[in-house]
Coordinates of N, CA and C in Angstrom, one line a residue:
M1 N 1.4 172.6 150.1 CA 2.5 173.3 149.0 C 3.7 173.1 149.9
N2 N 4.4 173.7 151.0 CA 5.0 173.4 151.6 C 5.7 172.2 152.1
L3 N 4.5 171.3 152.4 CA 4.9 169.9 152.5 C 5.6 168.6 151.2
K4 N 5.1 169.3 149.9 CA 5.6 168.8 149.0 C 7.2 169.5 148.6
V5 N 7.7 170.9 148.9 CA 8.7 171.0 149.0 C 9.5 170.6 150.0
L6 N 9.3 170.6 151.5 CA 9.9 169.8 152.3 C 10.0 168.5 152.1
S7 N 9.6 167.4 151.4 CA 9.4 166.1 151.2 C 10.5 165.8 150.1
F8 N 10.0 166.7 148.7 CA 11.4 167.2 148.0 C 13.0 166.7 148.4
C9 N 13.2 167.8 149.0 CA 14.4 168.1 150.0 C 14.9 167.2 150.7
A10 N 13.8 166.7 151.4 CA 14.3 165.1 152.5 C 14.7 164.3 151.3
V11 N 14.2 164.3 150.2 CA 14.7 162.9 149.0 C 15.9 163.3 148.6
L12 N 16.0 164.7 148.3 CA 17.5 164.8 147.7 C 18.5 165.0 149.0
L13 N 18.2 164.9 150.0 CA 19.4 165.2 151.0 C 19.8 163.7 151.4
L14 N 18.6 162.7 150.8 CA 18.9 161.4 151.5 C 19.9 160.8 150.1
A15 N 19.2 160.9 149.3 CA 20.0 160.6 147.9 C 21.5 161.2 147.8
G16 N 21.8 162.2 148.3 CA 23.1 162.7 148.8 C 23.8 161.7 149.6
F17 N 23.3 161.1 150.3 CA 23.9 161.0 151.7 C 24.1 159.2 151.3
S18 N 23.3 158.6 150.2 CA 23.1 157.5 149.8 C 24.6 157.2 148.8
V19 N 24.9 158.7 148.2 CA 25.9 158.7 146.9 C 27.3 158.7 147.4
S20 N 27.2 159.4 148.7 CA 28.4 159.4 149.3 C 29.0 158.7 150.4
A21 N 28.1 157.8 150.1 CA 28.4 156.5 151.2 C 29.0 155.0 150.5
Q22 N 28.6 155.4 149.1 CA 29.2 154.4 148.2 C 30.4 154.3 148.5
T23 N 31.3 153.3 148.2 CA 32.4 152.7 148.1 C 33.0 152.9 146.6
T24 N 34.2 153.3 146.3 CA 34.6 153.1 144.7 C 35.7 152.4 144.9
T25 N 36.1 151.7 144.0 CA 37.4 150.9 143.6 C 38.9 152.2 143.6
P26 N 40.0 151.6 144.1 CA 40.6 152.8 144.0 C 41.4 152.3 142.5
A27 N 42.0 153.3 141.9 CA 42.0 153.5 140.6 C 43.6 152.5 140.0
A28 N 43.7 152.4 140.9 CA 45.0 151.6 140.7 C 44.7 149.9 140.4
T29 N 43.6 149.3 140.9 CA 43.5 148.1 140.7 C 42.0 148.2 139.5
V30 N 41.9 149.1 138.8 CA 40.8 149.1 137.9 C 41.9 149.0 136.4
K31 N 41.8 147.7 135.6 CA 42.4 147.3 134.3 C 41.6 147.5 133.4
L32 N 42.1 149.0 132.5 CA 41.1 149.2 131.1 C 41.8 148.2 130.0
Q33 N 40.4 147.8 129.6 CA 41.3 147.0 128.4 C 40.9 147.7 127.0
S34 N 42.0 147.8 126.1 CA 41.8 148.6 125.0 C 41.0 148.1 124.3
P35 N 40.3 149.2 123.7 CA 39.1 148.8 122.5 C 39.9 148.0 121.5
P36 N 39.0 147.3 120.6 CA 39.6 146.6 119.5 C 39.6 147.2 118.5
P37 N 40.2 147.1 117.6 CA 40.8 148.1 116.4 C 39.0 148.3 115.6
A38 N 38.9 149.4 115.1 CA 37.9 149.6 114.7 C 37.9 149.0 112.9
N39 N 36.7 148.6 113.0 CA 36.2 148.0 111.9 C 37.3 147.4 111.1
K40 N 37.8 146.4 111.4 CA 38.9 145.6 111.0 C 38.3 144.2 110.3
V41 N 38.7 144.1 109.1 CA 37.9 143.2 108.5 C 39.3 142.0 108.3
P42 N 38.5 140.8 108.8 CA 39.6 139.7 109.1 C 40.3 139.5 107.3
A43 N 39.3 139.2 106.4 CA 40.0 138.8 104.8 C 40.6 139.7 105.0
A44 N 40.8 141.0 105.2 CA 41.3 142.3 104.6 C 43.4 142.1 104.4
E45 N 43.4 141.2 105.8 CA 45.2 140.7 105.9 C 45.6 139.9 104.6
F46 N 44.7 139.2 103.9 CA 44.9 138.2 102.9 C 44.9 139.0 101.1
Y47 N 44.4 140.4 101.4 CA 44.6 141.2 100.2 C 45.8 141.9 100.3
E48 N 46.2 142.1 98.9 CA 47.4 142.7 98.6 C 47.4 144.4 98.6
G49 N 48.3 144.8 100.0 CA 48.0 145.8 100.3 C 47.2 146.4 101.5
G50 N 46.2 145.3 102.2 CA 46.1 145.4 103.2 C 44.6 145.9 103.1
Q51 N 43.5 146.7 104.2 CA 42.4 147.2 104.1 C 42.2 148.3 103.3
E52 N 42.9 149.3 103.7 CA 43.0 150.0 102.8 C 43.1 150.1 101.5
A53 N 44.0 149.3 101.0 CA 44.1 149.0 99.6 C 42.6 148.3 99.1
M54 N 42.2 147.2 100.0 CA 41.0 146.8 99.6 C 39.7 147.9 99.4
Y55 N 39.7 148.8 100.3 CA 38.7 149.7 100.1 C 39.0 150.5 99.1
A56 N 40.1 151.0 98.7 CA 40.2 151.6 97.7 C 39.7 151.6 96.3
F57 N 40.2 150.0 96.1 CA 39.6 149.7 95.0 C 38.1 149.0 95.0
I58 N 37.4 148.9 95.9 CA 36.0 149.1 96.1 C 35.5 150.0 95.5
N59 N 36.0 151.2 96.3 CA 35.3 152.1 95.5 C 36.0 152.9 94.2
K60 N 36.7 152.2 94.0 CA 37.1 152.6 92.4 C 36.1 152.1 91.5
E61 N 35.7 150.7 92.0 CA 34.9 149.9 90.9 C 33.5 149.8 91.2
M62 N 33.3 150.5 92.0 CA 31.7 150.7 92.8 C 31.1 151.8 91.5
V63 N 29.7 151.5 91.2 CA 29.0 152.1 90.3 C 27.7 152.2 91.7
Y64 N 27.7 153.1 91.3 CA 26.0 153.6 92.1 C 24.9 152.9 91.3
P65 N 23.9 152.3 91.9 CA 22.8 151.3 91.2 C 21.6 152.9 91.0
P66 N 21.3 153.0 89.7 CA 20.2 154.2 89.6 C 19.0 154.1 90.5
L67 N 18.6 152.8 90.6 CA 17.5 152.9 91.0 C 17.7 153.4 92.8
A68 N 18.8 152.9 93.4 CA 18.9 153.3 94.8 C 19.4 155.0 94.7
K69 N 20.3 155.2 93.8 CA 20.2 157.2 93.4 C 19.2 157.6 93.2
R70 N 18.3 157.2 92.7 CA 17.0 157.7 92.0 C 16.1 158.3 93.3
N71 N 16.0 156.7 94.3 CA 15.2 156.9 95.4 C 16.2 157.0 96.8
R72 N 17.3 157.6 96.6 CA 18.1 158.4 97.8 C 18.5 156.8 98.5
I73 N 18.5 155.7 98.1 CA 18.7 154.8 99.5 C 20.5 154.6 99.6
A74 N 20.5 154.7 101.1 CA 22.1 154.3 101.1 C 22.1 153.5 102.3
G75 N 23.1 153.1 102.7 CA 23.3 152.2 103.8 C 24.4 151.3 103.6
Q76 N 24.6 150.3 104.5 CA 25.7 149.3 104.8 C 25.1 148.1 104.4
I77 N 25.9 147.3 103.7 CA 25.5 146.1 102.9 C 26.6 144.9 103.5
I78 N 26.4 144.4 103.9 CA 27.3 142.9 104.5 C 27.2 141.7 103.6
V79 N 28.1 141.5 103.0 CA 28.7 140.2 101.9 C 29.1 139.1 102.8
S80 N 28.7 137.9 102.9 CA 29.4 136.7 103.2 C 30.0 136.0 102.4
F81 N 31.6 135.2 102.7 CA 31.8 134.6 101.6 C 32.9 133.4 102.2
V82 N 33.3 132.5 101.6 CA 34.3 131.3 102.1 C 35.8 131.9 101.5
L83 N 36.8 132.0 101.8 CA 38.3 132.5 101.2 C 38.8 131.3 101.6
N84 N 38.6 130.4 100.2 CA 39.3 129.3 100.2 C 40.6 129.1 100.4
E85 N 41.4 127.7 100.5 CA 42.8 128.1 101.2 C 43.7 128.3 99.8
D86 N 43.2 128.5 98.7 CA 44.2 129.2 97.4 C 44.1 130.6 97.2
G87 N 43.0 131.4 97.9 CA 42.6 132.5 97.6 C 41.8 132.6 96.9
S88 N 40.8 132.0 96.2 CA 39.8 131.9 95.8 C 38.5 132.1 97.2
T89 N 37.5 132.7 96.1 CA 36.7 132.8 97.0 C 35.2 132.0 96.5
S90 N 34.3 131.7 97.4 CA 33.0 130.9 96.9 C 31.8 131.1 98.2
S91 N 30.8 130.7 97.6 CA 29.5 130.6 98.4 C 29.3 132.1 99.1
H92 N 28.9 132.9 98.0 CA 29.0 134.1 98.4 C 27.1 134.6 98.8
K93 N 27.1 135.3 100.0 CA 25.5 135.5 100.1 C 25.6 136.9 100.8
I94 N 24.5 137.7 100.6 CA 24.4 138.7 101.0 C 23.5 138.8 102.3
V95 N 24.0 139.2 103.6 CA 23.3 138.8 105.0 C 22.6 140.3 105.6
K96 N 22.8 141.5 104.7 CA 22.2 142.7 105.4 C 22.4 143.5 103.9
D97 N 21.1 144.2 103.7 CA 20.8 144.5 102.6 C 19.9 145.8 102.5
A98 N 20.4 146.8 101.5 CA 19.5 147.9 102.2 C 18.2 148.5 100.8
S99 N 18.4 147.0 100.1 CA 17.4 147.5 98.9 C 18.2 148.5 97.7
G100 N 17.3 148.5 96.7 CA 17.4 149.2 95.7 C 18.7 149.0 94.7
G101 N 18.9 147.9 94.5 CA 20.2 147.1 94.1 C 21.5 147.1 94.7
L102 N 21.4 147.9 96.0 CA 22.6 148.1 96.7 C 23.2 146.5 96.9
G103 N 22.5 145.6 97.6 CA 23.1 144.3 97.7 C 23.8 143.4 96.2
A104 N 23.2 143.5 95.2 CA 23.5 143.0 94.4 C 25.4 144.0 93.5
E105 N 25.1 145.2 93.9 CA 26.3 145.5 93.5 C 27.3 145.4 94.2
A106 N 26.8 145.0 95.4 CA 28.1 145.1 96.9 C 28.7 143.4 96.6
L107 N 27.6 142.8 96.0 CA 28.4 141.1 95.9 C 29.0 141.0 94.7
R108 N 28.7 141.8 93.5 CA 29.9 142.3 92.4 C 31.1 142.2 92.6
L109 N 30.9 143.3 93.6 CA 32.4 144.1 94.2 C 33.2 143.0 94.7
V110 N 32.7 142.2 95.7 CA 33.3 141.4 96.5 C 33.7 140.2 95.3
K111 N 32.9 140.0 94.5 CA 33.2 138.8 93.8 C 34.7 139.3 92.7
L112 N 35.0 140.5 92.7 CA 35.9 141.1 91.7 C 37.4 140.9 92.8
L113 N 37.4 140.7 94.2 CA 38.8 141.1 94.8 C 39.5 139.4 95.1
K114 N 40.5 139.9 94.3 CA 41.5 139.1 94.7 C 42.3 139.1 95.8
F115 N 42.1 137.5 96.8 CA 43.2 137.6 98.1 C 44.7 136.6 97.7
K116 N 45.1 136.6 98.6 CA 46.2 135.8 98.8 C 45.9 135.1 99.5
A117 N 46.8 134.1 98.9 CA 46.4 132.2 99.6 C 46.8 132.2 101.3
P118 N 45.3 131.9 101.8 CA 45.9 132.1 103.6 C 46.4 130.3 103.8
G119 N 45.9 129.6 103.0 CA 46.8 128.6 103.6 C 45.7 127.2 104.2
Y120 N 44.4 128.4 104.4 CA 43.2 127.5 105.0 C 42.1 127.9 104.9
S121 N 40.8 127.9 105.1 CA 39.6 128.0 104.7 C 38.8 129.0 105.5
L122 N 38.6 130.0 105.7 CA 38.2 130.8 106.2 C 36.8 131.3 106.1
N123 N 35.7 131.8 106.9 CA 34.6 132.2 106.2 C 34.5 133.7 106.8
T124 N 34.1 134.4 106.1 CA 34.0 135.6 106.3 C 33.1 136.7 106.0
S125 N 33.6 138.0 105.9 CA 32.0 138.9 105.8 C 33.1 140.2 105.4
I126 N 32.5 140.7 104.4 CA 32.9 142.5 104.1 C 31.9 143.3 104.3
P127 N 32.0 144.3 105.0 CA 30.9 145.4 104.9 C 31.5 146.6 104.1
I128 N 30.2 147.1 103.3 CA 30.2 147.9 102.1 C 29.3 148.8 102.3
N129 N 29.9 150.2 102.0 CA 29.0 151.3 102.8 C 28.6 152.0 101.4
F130 N 27.3 152.5 101.5 CA 26.9 153.2 100.0 C 26.4 154.5 100.6
K131 N 27.3 155.3 100.3 CA 26.8 157.1 100.5 C 26.5 157.7 99.2
L132 N 25.5 158.6 99.5 CA 25.2 159.4 98.1 C 25.9 160.6 98.4

């Protein structure tokens, strides 16, 4: 029993020396990068009013599918599409679905969005959160 306690103390003592022997980088040489903007959607810059207005429209038009509501299905749906040069959208696809009709509703909502013409074609996606 004493041998176990003695060996445990020796391990702790050696671990303390190894930690204190490590060199640290001076704070002046460490460069912190600012984190990217949280949840910024690239296509939102071409929506009239920006991302807040786009999600306000989505929340206003959203109809929670009855099957998903009945089965208490929630989650994030990601819809990808092509934002064309003239502001129209095409090639809509559901990238991530949570079932219960949420994907179909997210697809319907994305097709309702009206964007300003970016002047070039842009492959993008929009996450839509469904919460009960």
